[in-house]
Coordinates of C-alpha atoms in Angstrom, one line a residue:
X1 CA 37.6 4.0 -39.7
X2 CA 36.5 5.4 -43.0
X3 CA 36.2 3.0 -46.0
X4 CA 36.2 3.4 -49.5
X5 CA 33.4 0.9 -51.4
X6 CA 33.6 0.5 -55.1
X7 CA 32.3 -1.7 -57.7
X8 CA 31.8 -2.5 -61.2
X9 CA 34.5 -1.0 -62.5
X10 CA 34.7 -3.1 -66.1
X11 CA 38.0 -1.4 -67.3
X12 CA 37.4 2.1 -66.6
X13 CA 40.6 3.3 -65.9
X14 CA 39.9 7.1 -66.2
X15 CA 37.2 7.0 -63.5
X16 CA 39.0 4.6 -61.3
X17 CA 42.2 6.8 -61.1
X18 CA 39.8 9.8 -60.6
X19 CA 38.2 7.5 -57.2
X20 CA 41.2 6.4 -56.0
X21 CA 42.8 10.1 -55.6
X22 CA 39.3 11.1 -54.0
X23 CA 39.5 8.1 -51.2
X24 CA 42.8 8.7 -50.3
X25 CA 42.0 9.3 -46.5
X26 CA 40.3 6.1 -46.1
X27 CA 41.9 3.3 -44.4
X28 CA 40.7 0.3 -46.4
X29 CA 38.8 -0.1 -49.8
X30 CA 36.1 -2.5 -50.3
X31 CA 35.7 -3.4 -54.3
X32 CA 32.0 -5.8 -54.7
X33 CA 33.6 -7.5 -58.2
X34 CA 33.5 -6.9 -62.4
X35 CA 36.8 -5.2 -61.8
X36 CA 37.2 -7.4 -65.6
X37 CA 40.6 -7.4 -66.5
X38 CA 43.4 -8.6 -64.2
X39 CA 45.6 -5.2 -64.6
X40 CA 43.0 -3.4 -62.8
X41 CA 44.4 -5.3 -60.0
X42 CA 47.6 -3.4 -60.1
X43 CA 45.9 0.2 -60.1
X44 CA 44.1 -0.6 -57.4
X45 CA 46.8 -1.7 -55.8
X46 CA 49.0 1.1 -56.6
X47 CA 46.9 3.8 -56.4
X48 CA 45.7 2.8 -52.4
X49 CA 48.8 1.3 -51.6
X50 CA 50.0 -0.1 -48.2
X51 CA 46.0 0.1 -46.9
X52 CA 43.8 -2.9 -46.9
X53 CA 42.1 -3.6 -50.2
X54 CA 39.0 -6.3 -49.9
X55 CA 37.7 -7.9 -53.1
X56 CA 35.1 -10.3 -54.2
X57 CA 34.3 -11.5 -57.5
X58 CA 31.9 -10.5 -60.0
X59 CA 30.1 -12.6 -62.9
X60 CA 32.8 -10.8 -65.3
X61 CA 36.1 -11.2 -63.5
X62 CA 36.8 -14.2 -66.1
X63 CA 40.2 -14.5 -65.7
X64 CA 40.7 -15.3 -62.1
X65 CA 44.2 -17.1 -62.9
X66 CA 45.7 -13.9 -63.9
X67 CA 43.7 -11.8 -61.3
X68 CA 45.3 -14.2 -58.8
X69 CA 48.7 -14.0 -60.0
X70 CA 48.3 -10.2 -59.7
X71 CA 47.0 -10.1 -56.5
X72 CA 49.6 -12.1 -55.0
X73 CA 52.4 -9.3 -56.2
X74 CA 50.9 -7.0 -53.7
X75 CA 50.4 -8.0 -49.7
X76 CA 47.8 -5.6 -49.0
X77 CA 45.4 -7.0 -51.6
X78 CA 43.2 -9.5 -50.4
X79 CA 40.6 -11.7 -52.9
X80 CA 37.7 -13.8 -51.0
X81 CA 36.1 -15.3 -53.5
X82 CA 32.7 -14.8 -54.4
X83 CA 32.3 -13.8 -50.4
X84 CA 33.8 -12.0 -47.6
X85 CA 32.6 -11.5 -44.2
X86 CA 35.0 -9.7 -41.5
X87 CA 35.4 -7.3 -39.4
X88 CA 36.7 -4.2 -39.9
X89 CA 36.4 -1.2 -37.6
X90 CA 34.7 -2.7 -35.1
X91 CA 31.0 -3.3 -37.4
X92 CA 30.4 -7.2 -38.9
X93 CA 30.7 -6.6 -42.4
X94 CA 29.8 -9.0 -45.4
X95 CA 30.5 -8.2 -48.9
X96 CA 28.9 -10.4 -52.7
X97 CA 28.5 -8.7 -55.9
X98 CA 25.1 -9.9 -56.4
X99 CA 22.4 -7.5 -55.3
X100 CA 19.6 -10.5 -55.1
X101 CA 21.8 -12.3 -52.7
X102 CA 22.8 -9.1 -50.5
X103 CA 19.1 -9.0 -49.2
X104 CA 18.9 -12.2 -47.7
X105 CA 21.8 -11.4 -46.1
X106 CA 21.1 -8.2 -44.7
X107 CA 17.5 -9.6 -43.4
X108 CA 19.4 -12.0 -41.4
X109 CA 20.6 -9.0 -39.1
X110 CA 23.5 -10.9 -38.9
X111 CA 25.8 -8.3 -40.0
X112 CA 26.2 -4.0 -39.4
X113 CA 27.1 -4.1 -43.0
X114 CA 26.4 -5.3 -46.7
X115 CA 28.0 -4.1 -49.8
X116 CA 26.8 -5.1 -52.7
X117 CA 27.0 -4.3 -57.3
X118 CA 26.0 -6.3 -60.3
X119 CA 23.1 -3.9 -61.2
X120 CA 25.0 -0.7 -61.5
X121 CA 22.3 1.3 -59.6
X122 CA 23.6 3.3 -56.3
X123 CA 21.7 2.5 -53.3
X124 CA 22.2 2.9 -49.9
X125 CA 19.1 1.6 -47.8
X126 CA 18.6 0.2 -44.2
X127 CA 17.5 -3.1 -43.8
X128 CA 16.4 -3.5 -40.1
X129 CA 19.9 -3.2 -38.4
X130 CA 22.1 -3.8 -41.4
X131 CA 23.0 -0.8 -43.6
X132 CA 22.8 -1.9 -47.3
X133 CA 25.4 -0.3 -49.7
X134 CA 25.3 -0.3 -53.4
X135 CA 28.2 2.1 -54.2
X136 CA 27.3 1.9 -58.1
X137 CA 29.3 1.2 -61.2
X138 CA 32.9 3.3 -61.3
X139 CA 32.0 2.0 -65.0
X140 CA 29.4 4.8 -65.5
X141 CA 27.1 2.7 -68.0
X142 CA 23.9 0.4 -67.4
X143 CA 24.0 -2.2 -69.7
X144 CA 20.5 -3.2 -69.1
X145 CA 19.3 0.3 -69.6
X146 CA 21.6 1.0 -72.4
X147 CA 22.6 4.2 -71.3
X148 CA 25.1 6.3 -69.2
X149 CA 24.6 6.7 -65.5
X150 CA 26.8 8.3 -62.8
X151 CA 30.2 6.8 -62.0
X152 CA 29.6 6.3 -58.2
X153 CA 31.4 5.1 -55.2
X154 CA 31.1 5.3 -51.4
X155 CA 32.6 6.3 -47.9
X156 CA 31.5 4.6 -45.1
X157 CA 32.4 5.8 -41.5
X158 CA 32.5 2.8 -39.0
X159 CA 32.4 5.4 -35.8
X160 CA 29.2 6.7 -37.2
X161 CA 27.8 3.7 -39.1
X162 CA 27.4 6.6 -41.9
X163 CA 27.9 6.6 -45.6
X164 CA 28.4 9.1 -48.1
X165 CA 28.1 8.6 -52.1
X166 CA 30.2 10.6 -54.4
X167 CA 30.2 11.0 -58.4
X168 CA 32.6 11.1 -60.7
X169 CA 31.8 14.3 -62.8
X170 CA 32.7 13.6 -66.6
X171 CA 35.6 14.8 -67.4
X172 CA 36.8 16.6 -70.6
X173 CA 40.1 15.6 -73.0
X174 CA 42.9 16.7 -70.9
X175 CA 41.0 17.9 -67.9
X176 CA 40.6 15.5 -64.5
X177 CA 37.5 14.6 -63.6
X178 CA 36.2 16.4 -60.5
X179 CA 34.1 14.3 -57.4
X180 CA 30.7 16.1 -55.9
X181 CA 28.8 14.5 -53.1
X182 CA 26.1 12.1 -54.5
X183 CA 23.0 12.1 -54.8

């Protein structure tokens, strides 16, 4: 099972669209929270509909009222809260926003999987037996650093227990944006 992991999206529409039409052949989609407003709920619905969408909730989701109602219009979209652990293709897989909290929780070996945001820095990193994922910010902008960095996201294989980052490339007026490997 392929599966798309995304987070800190914070209202960018353009590179959203451009990561949903590159994940189309994975079979559920992992978001780690800030997706900020609650529309964003809908294009991520619509743009991987019928196919599982996970999502946890990040320090800027503010309006989890209207995020809720939103999420309740479509059946494949499933919010957990500030948590989820599960299952899916066969690995234990746990999923927070916040990257000081996703180490603990890999070092407890008690999952095959972590995905993790907040920071807007792509990582992936083994952590014993756990597999750590940071898939980036779809936002393409570090706030702490002030300054642009690669819209990212990730696709993790379960039936190899491999992942693979991607970039956005920036796109030009009237031009889609393209997606290379990454790094």
């Amino acid at each position: 099972m392929k599966i798309a992991i995304l987070s800190d999206i914070h209202d960018n529409i353009w590179n959203l669209a451009a990561a949903l039409t590159a994940v189309q052949e994975a079979e559920a989609l992992i978001c780690c929270g800030d997706l900020c407003s609650p529309f964003i709920i809908g294009l991520l619905a619509e743009g991987f509909p019928g196919k599982p969408i996970h999502i946890v909730f990040g320090n800027n989701d503010a309006d989890l009222f209207r995020i809720t109602t939103n999420a309740k219009k479509y059946p494949h979209v499933h919010l957990h809260g500030e948590f989820f652990q599960g299952e899916l293709g066969g690995r234990r897989i746990a999923v927070n926003h916040f990257d000081n909290l996703a180490q603990p929780i890999a070092a407890s070996g008690q999952y095959d999987l972590v995905c993790y945001g907040h920071n807007h820095i792509f990582k992936i990193e083994q952590v014993g037996q756990t597999l750590t994922i940071n898939p980036g910010a779809i936002m393409g902008y570090d706030p702490g650093k002030k300054s642009d960095v690669p819209s990212t996201f990730v696709i993790y294989d379960t039936g190899t227990g491999m992942a693979q980052g991607y970039q956005v490339e920036s796109r030009t007026a009237g031009q889609p944006a393209g997606i290379v490997p990454y790094p």
